[in-house]
PDB file of C-alpha atoms in Angstrom:
ATOM      1  CA  MET A   1     146.936 -99.449 -30.764  1.00  0.00           C
ATOM      2  CA  ARG A   2     145.218-100.004 -27.414  1.00  0.00           C
ATOM      3  CA  SER A   3     141.785 -99.558 -28.948  1.00  0.00           C
ATOM      4  CA  SER A   4     142.621-102.065 -31.700  1.00  0.00           C
ATOM      5  CA  LEU A   5     143.792-104.579 -29.119  1.00  0.00           C
ATOM      6  CA  GLY A   6     140.680-103.951 -27.009  1.00  0.00           C
ATOM      7  CA  LEU A   7     138.461-104.405 -30.057  1.00  0.00           C
ATOM      8  CA  PHE A   8     140.265-107.666 -30.952  1.00  0.00           C
ATOM      9  CA  ILE A   9     139.797-109.034 -27.408  1.00  0.00           C
ATOM     10  CA  TYR A  10     136.143-108.003 -27.404  1.00  0.00           C
ATOM     11  CA  LEU A  11     135.500-109.704 -30.769  1.00  0.00           C
ATOM     12  CA  PHE A  12     137.394-112.838 -29.678  1.00  0.00           C
ATOM     13  CA  VAL A  13     135.384-113.141 -26.443  1.00  0.00           C
ATOM     14  CA  PHE A  14     132.143-112.513 -28.361  1.00  0.00           C
ATOM     15  CA  ALA A  15     133.014-115.193 -30.967  1.00  0.00           C
ATOM     16  CA  VAL A  16     133.826-117.756 -28.263  1.00  0.00           C
ATOM     17  CA  GLY A  17     130.548-116.961 -26.491  1.00  0.00           C
ATOM     18  CA  VAL A  18     128.511-117.368 -29.685  1.00  0.00           C
ATOM     19  CA  SER A  19     130.338-120.615 -30.478  1.00  0.00           C
ATOM     20  CA  ASN A  20     129.598-122.013 -26.993  1.00  0.00           C
ATOM     21  CA  PHE A  21     125.968-120.952 -27.262  1.00  0.00           C
ATOM     22  CA  HIS A  22     125.559-122.732 -30.596  1.00  0.00           C
ATOM     23  CA  GLY A  23     127.470-125.785 -29.311  1.00  0.00           C
ATOM     24  CA  ASN A  24     125.183-126.038 -26.271  1.00  0.00           C
ATOM     25  CA  ALA A  25     122.103-125.470 -28.392  1.00  0.00           C
ATOM     26  CA  PHE A  26     123.254-128.236 -30.764  1.00  0.00           C
ATOM     27  CA  ALA A  27     123.852-130.626 -27.868  1.00  0.00           C
ATOM     28  CA  GLN A  28     120.435-129.838 -26.380  1.00  0.00           C
ATOM     29  CA  ASN A  29     118.794-130.295 -29.783  1.00  0.00           C
ATOM     30  CA  ALA A  30     120.545-133.667 -30.269  1.00  0.00           C
ATOM     31  CA  ALA A  31     119.460-134.750 -26.788  1.00  0.00           C
ATOM     32  CA  ALA A  32     115.877-133.752 -27.589  1.00  0.00           C
ATOM     33  CA  HIS A  33     115.923-136.083 -30.614  1.00  0.00           C
ATOM     34  CA  ALA A  34     116.970-139.069 -28.470  1.00  0.00           C
ATOM     35  CA  THR A  35     113.642-140.553 -27.470  1.00  0.00           C
ATOM     36  CA  GLU A  36     112.919-141.906 -24.034  1.00  0.00           C
ATOM     37  CA  GLU A  37     112.759-145.411 -25.564  1.00  0.00           C
ATOM     38  CA  ASP A  38     116.419-145.099 -26.621  1.00  0.00           C
ATOM     39  CA  LYS A  39     117.541-144.770 -23.010  1.00  0.00           C
ATOM     40  CA  PRO A  40     117.832-147.378 -20.278  1.00  0.00           C
ATOM     41  CA  PHE A  41     114.982-147.007 -17.786  1.00  0.00           C
ATOM     42  CA  TRP A  42     117.322-145.875 -14.997  1.00  0.00           C
ATOM     43  CA  GLU A  43     118.087-142.716 -17.000  1.00  0.00           C
ATOM     44  CA  THR A  44     114.426-141.812 -17.347  1.00  0.00           C
ATOM     45  CA  GLU A  45     113.038-143.030 -14.024  1.00  0.00           C
ATOM     46  CA  ASN A  46     113.889-142.532 -10.372  1.00  0.00           C
ATOM     47  CA  VAL A  47     116.139-145.528  -9.636  1.00  0.00           C
ATOM     48  CA  PRO A  48     118.251-145.692  -6.445  1.00  0.00           C
ATOM     49  CA  ASP A  49     121.937-145.011  -7.131  1.00  0.00           C
ATOM     50  CA  LYS A  50     123.001-148.302  -5.561  1.00  0.00           C
ATOM     51  CA  LEU A  51     121.041-150.204  -8.236  1.00  0.00           C
ATOM     52  CA  VAL A  52     122.215-148.226 -11.263  1.00  0.00           C
ATOM     53  CA  LYS A  53     125.664-149.847 -11.303  1.00  0.00           C
ATOM     54  CA  ARG A  54     124.095-153.310 -11.145  1.00  0.00           C
ATOM     55  CA  TYR A  55     121.740-152.557 -14.038  1.00  0.00           C
ATOM     56  CA  GLU A  56     124.534-151.058 -16.125  1.00  0.00           C
ATOM     57  CA  ARG A  57     126.524-154.290 -15.745  1.00  0.00           C
ATOM     58  CA  ARG A  58     123.574-156.331 -17.009  1.00  0.00           C
ATOM     59  CA  LEU A  59     122.935-154.104 -20.008  1.00  0.00           C
ATOM     60  CA  PRO A  60     125.588-155.659 -22.344  1.00  0.00           C
ATOM     61  CA  PHE A  61     124.085-159.145 -21.820  1.00  0.00           C
ATOM     62  CA  PHE A  62     120.640-157.829 -22.704  1.00  0.00           C
ATOM     63  CA  LYS A  63     121.876-155.895 -25.748  1.00  0.00           C
ATOM     64  CA  GLU A  64     123.620-158.991 -27.054  1.00  0.00           C
ATOM     65  CA  MET A  65     120.254-160.769 -27.173  1.00  0.00           C
ATOM     66  CA  ASP A  66     118.092-157.819 -28.256  1.00  0.00           C
ATOM     67  CA  SER A  67     118.870-158.055 -31.973  1.00  0.00           C
ATOM     68  CA  ASN A  68     116.141-155.616 -33.098  1.00  0.00           C
ATOM     69  CA  LYS A  69     117.139-153.070 -30.407  1.00  0.00           C
ATOM     70  CA  ASP A  70     113.611-152.477 -29.091  1.00  0.00           C
ATOM     71  CA  TRP A  71     114.432-153.099 -25.381  1.00  0.00           C
ATOM     72  CA  VAL A  72     112.247-156.231 -25.455  1.00  0.00           C
ATOM     73  CA  LEU A  73     113.316-159.861 -25.875  1.00  0.00           C
ATOM     74  CA  GLN A  74     110.888-161.739 -28.088  1.00  0.00           C
ATOM     75  CA  GLU A  75     110.846-165.537 -28.254  1.00  0.00           C
ATOM     76  CA  PRO A  76     112.887-165.783 -31.510  1.00  0.00           C
ATOM     77  CA  GLU A  77     115.630-163.617 -29.975  1.00  0.00           C
ATOM     78  CA  ILE A  78     115.767-165.738 -26.824  1.00  0.00           C
ATOM     79  CA  GLU A  79     115.791-168.947 -28.851  1.00  0.00           C
ATOM     80  CA  ALA A  80     118.539-167.679 -31.190  1.00  0.00           C
ATOM     81  CA  TYR A  81     120.658-166.554 -28.242  1.00  0.00           C
ATOM     82  CA  LEU A  82     120.349-169.878 -26.413  1.00  0.00           C
ATOM     83  CA  LEU A  83     121.158-171.831 -29.568  1.00  0.00           C
ATOM     84  CA  SER A  84     124.252-169.793 -30.425  1.00  0.00           C
ATOM     85  CA  SER A  85     125.436-169.906 -26.795  1.00  0.00           C
ATOM     86  CA  PHE A  86     125.139-173.684 -26.673  1.00  0.00           C
ATOM     87  CA  LYS A  87     126.709-174.247 -30.102  1.00  0.00           C
ATOM     88  CA  GLU A  88     129.713-172.095 -29.202  1.00  0.00           C
ATOM     89  CA  TYR A  89     130.930-174.733 -26.720  1.00  0.00           C
ATOM     90  CA  ASP A  90     129.532-177.843 -28.421  1.00  0.00           C
ATOM     91  CA  THR A  91     132.862-178.359 -30.176  1.00  0.00           C
ATOM     92  CA  ASP A  92     131.965-181.733 -31.693  1.00  0.00           C
ATOM     93  CA  SER A  93     128.433-180.589 -32.707  1.00  0.00           C
ATOM     94  CA  ASN A  94     126.728-183.615 -31.146  1.00  0.00           C
ATOM     95  CA  GLY A  95     124.130-181.654 -29.133  1.00  0.00           C
ATOM     96  CA  LEU A  96     125.815-182.483 -25.836  1.00  0.00           C
ATOM     97  CA  TRP A  97     128.281-180.662 -23.620  1.00  0.00           C
ATOM     98  CA  ASP A  98     130.584-183.298 -22.197  1.00  0.00           C
ATOM     99  CA  GLU A  99     132.752-182.506 -19.170  1.00  0.00           C
ATOM    100  CA  ASN A 100     135.523-180.979 -21.323  1.00  0.00           C
ATOM    101  CA  GLU A 101     133.101-178.695 -23.145  1.00  0.00           C
ATOM    102  CA  GLN A 102     131.495-177.691 -19.850  1.00  0.00           C
ATOM    103  CA  ALA A 103     134.960-176.850 -18.540  1.00  0.00           C
ATOM    104  CA  LEU A 104     135.582-174.597 -21.577  1.00  0.00           C
ATOM    105  CA  HIS A 105     132.287-172.802 -20.982  1.00  0.00           C
ATOM    106  CA  SER A 106     132.962-172.491 -17.269  1.00  0.00           C
ATOM    107  CA  GLU A 107     136.422-171.040 -17.927  1.00  0.00           C
ATOM    108  CA  ALA A 108     134.967-168.406 -20.276  1.00  0.00           C
ATOM    109  CA  PHE A 109     132.195-167.591 -17.796  1.00  0.00           C
ATOM    110  CA  VAL A 110     134.652-167.136 -14.921  1.00  0.00           C
ATOM    111  CA  LYS A 111     136.941-164.889 -16.999  1.00  0.00           C
ATOM    112  CA  ASP A 112     134.002-162.766 -18.152  1.00  0.00           C
ATOM    113  CA  ARG A 113     132.563-162.393 -14.646  1.00  0.00           C
ATOM    114  CA  ASP A 114     135.970-161.555 -13.167  1.00  0.00           C
ATOM    115  CA  GLU A 115     136.325-158.709 -15.666  1.00  0.00           C
ATOM    116  CA  ILE A 116     132.815-157.354 -15.085  1.00  0.00           C
ATOM    117  CA  TYR A 117     132.250-157.948 -11.363  1.00  0.00           C
ATOM    118  CA  GLY A 118     135.776-157.979  -9.939  1.00  0.00           C
ATOM    119  CA  ALA A 119     135.727-158.703  -6.206  1.00  0.00           C
ATOM    120  CA  THR A 120     132.085-159.825  -6.218  1.00  0.00           C
ATOM    121  CA  ALA A 121     132.517-162.305  -9.093  1.00  0.00           C
ATOM    122  CA  ASN A 122     132.685-165.348  -6.793  1.00  0.00           C
ATOM    123  CA  LYS A 123     128.949-165.134  -6.002  1.00  0.00           C
ATOM    124  CA  ARG A 124     128.122-165.216  -9.714  1.00  0.00           C
ATOM    125  CA  ILE A 125     130.462-168.142 -10.296  1.00  0.00           C
ATOM    126  CA  LYS A 126     128.851-170.149  -7.460  1.00  0.00           C
ATOM    127  CA  ARG A 127     125.416-169.439  -8.925  1.00  0.00           C
ATOM    128  CA  TYR A 128     126.639-170.529 -12.346  1.00  0.00           C
ATOM    129  CA  THR A 129     127.883-173.855 -10.937  1.00  0.00           C
ATOM    130  CA  LEU A 130     124.540-174.434  -9.205  1.00  0.00           C
ATOM    131  CA  ARG A 131     122.635-173.668 -12.399  1.00  0.00           C
ATOM    132  CA  ILE A 132     124.670-176.065 -14.507  1.00  0.00           C
ATOM    133  CA  ASP A 133     124.185-178.772 -11.855  1.00  0.00           C
ATOM    134  CA  HIS A 134     120.424-178.178 -11.815  1.00  0.00           C
ATOM    135  CA  ALA A 135     120.222-178.044 -15.612  1.00  0.00           C
ATOM    136  CA  ASP A 136     121.795-181.535 -15.772  1.00  0.00           C
ATOM    137  CA  SER A 137     118.478-183.120 -14.841  1.00  0.00           C
ATOM    138  CA  ASN A 138     119.593-186.741 -15.327  1.00  0.00           C
ATOM    139  CA  GLU A 139     122.831-186.095 -13.388  1.00  0.00           C
ATOM    140  CA  ASP A 140     125.051-187.829 -15.934  1.00  0.00           C
ATOM    141  CA  LYS A 141     127.657-185.022 -15.868  1.00  0.00           C
ATOM    142  CA  ASN A 142     126.808-184.164 -19.498  1.00  0.00           C
ATOM    143  CA  LEU A 143     124.519-181.319 -20.506  1.00  0.00           C
ATOM    144  CA  SER A 144     122.293-182.028 -23.480  1.00  0.00           C
ATOM    145  CA  TRP A 145     120.766-179.341 -25.697  1.00  0.00           C
ATOM    146  CA  LYS A 146     117.338-180.281 -24.310  1.00  0.00           C
ATOM    147  CA  GLU A 147     118.502-179.902 -20.688  1.00  0.00           C
ATOM    148  CA  TYR A 148     120.282-176.622 -21.438  1.00  0.00           C
ATOM    149  CA  TYR A 149     117.408-175.112 -23.405  1.00  0.00           C
ATOM    150  CA  THR A 150     114.711-176.241 -20.962  1.00  0.00           C
ATOM    151  CA  PHE A 151     116.518-174.866 -17.929  1.00  0.00           C
ATOM    152  CA  PHE A 152     117.553-171.514 -19.365  1.00  0.00           C
ATOM    153  CA  ARG A 153     114.368-170.933 -21.368  1.00  0.00           C
ATOM    154  CA  ASP A 154     112.456-171.453 -18.154  1.00  0.00           C
ATOM    155  CA  ARG A 155     114.471-168.667 -16.521  1.00  0.00           C
ATOM    156  CA  PHE A 156     113.309-166.281 -19.240  1.00  0.00           C
ATOM    157  CA  TYR A 157     109.696-167.333 -18.665  1.00  0.00           C
ATOM    158  CA  ARG A 158     110.146-166.589 -14.984  1.00  0.00           C
ATOM    159  CA  MET A 159     111.472-163.102 -15.737  1.00  0.00           C
ATOM    160  CA  ASP A 160     108.265-162.308 -17.649  1.00  0.00           C
ATOM    161  CA  SER A 161     106.397-160.812 -14.703  1.00  0.00           C
ATOM    162  CA  ASN A 162     103.513-159.380 -16.768  1.00  0.00           C
ATOM    163  CA  GLY A 163     102.880-162.650 -18.647  1.00  0.00           C
ATOM    164  CA  ASP A 164     103.061-161.218 -22.191  1.00  0.00           C
ATOM    165  CA  GLU A 165     105.606-163.862 -23.295  1.00  0.00           C
ATOM    166  CA  GLU A 166     108.249-161.185 -23.858  1.00  0.00           C
ATOM    167  CA  VAL A 167     110.988-159.964 -21.544  1.00  0.00           C
ATOM    168  CA  GLU A 168     111.327-156.199 -21.257  1.00  0.00           C
ATOM    169  CA  TYR A 169     114.586-154.840 -19.876  1.00  0.00           C
ATOM    170  CA  LYS A 170     112.819-153.873 -16.640  1.00  0.00           C
ATOM    171  CA  GLU A 171     111.969-157.548 -16.188  1.00  0.00           C
ATOM    172  CA  PHE A 172     115.413-158.766 -17.248  1.00  0.00           C
ATOM    173  CA  ARG A 173     117.062-156.660 -14.544  1.00  0.00           C
ATOM    174  CA  LEU A 174     115.551-158.992 -11.929  1.00  0.00           C
ATOM    175  CA  ILE A 175     117.486-161.976 -13.262  1.00  0.00           C
ATOM    176  CA  ASP A 176     119.590-162.288 -10.101  1.00  0.00           C
ATOM    177  CA  ASP A 177     117.340-160.378  -7.694  1.00  0.00           C
ATOM    178  CA  LYS A 178     114.236-162.558  -7.687  1.00  0.00           C
ATOM    179  CA  LEU A 179     115.078-165.854  -9.381  1.00  0.00           C
ATOM    180  CA  SER A 180     116.449-168.876  -7.610  1.00  0.00           C
ATOM    181  CA  PRO A 181     119.097-171.004  -9.364  1.00  0.00           C
ATOM    182  CA  ARG A 182     116.486-173.740  -9.871  1.00  0.00           C
ATOM    183  CA  GLY A 183     114.143-173.840 -12.851  1.00  0.00           C
ATOM    184  CA  GLY A 184     110.439-173.221 -12.356  1.00  0.00           C
ATOM    185  CA  VAL A 185     107.219-175.075 -13.123  1.00  0.00           C
ATOM    186  CA  ASP A 186     106.968-173.705 -16.682  1.00  0.00           C
ATOM    187  CA  SER A 187     109.895-175.872 -17.772  1.00  0.00           C
ATOM    188  CA  LYS A 188     107.531-178.855 -18.003  1.00  0.00           C
ATOM    189  CA  HIS A 189     105.705-177.139 -20.867  1.00  0.00           C
ATOM    190  CA  ILE A 190     108.647-175.896 -22.938  1.00  0.00           C
ATOM    191  CA  ASP A 191     108.923-177.159 -26.514  1.00  0.00           C
ATOM    192  CA  VAL A 192     112.599-177.600 -27.290  1.00  0.00           C
ATOM    193  CA  PRO A 193     113.501-176.514 -30.839  1.00  0.00           C
ATOM    194  CA  GLU A 194     115.436-178.872 -33.043  1.00  0.00           C
ATOM    195  CA  TYR A 195     119.191-178.643 -32.598  1.00  0.00           C
ATOM    196  CA  LYS A 196     120.694-177.787 -35.957  1.00  0.00           C
TER     197      LYS A 196
END
């Protein structure tokens, strides 16, 4: 009886060991098939820990824009994102955010930043207010599609540090690190697409 019990325990331990070995081998094999391009740069490069959390928070915004999932924002993706973002709060579809529509957008922005940033959200909200003020170039308290597109498209140009007219995620991460709330000189040369 003892030898049967001993044999059973031995076989059980052996089976669990083989199962774990195959499970680990499967996991390693699956990880090997995930290419470096599929991972955020902070998982494949030496990035200080204090920055990783910041970059992880920005990732959902980038992914929302990166429709072809190649870790690069091309001009059509940027344009489509800006158009859909503006249209979402242009409730009367007249190509202009009046004060009520701006208040709706601001409310959504504040709620979103509170959820993501918690105690540090106030800095983002102040920056947002500054940006909207600067985007309203004629200071009429309304934000036209042209003003919105020109201001925010310019920010994407200013992220493009290598000048290839695309924004890689490594460039996008600098959105709050290196850019002032004001637009840059490139905004004078931006062609605003038709609002439709």
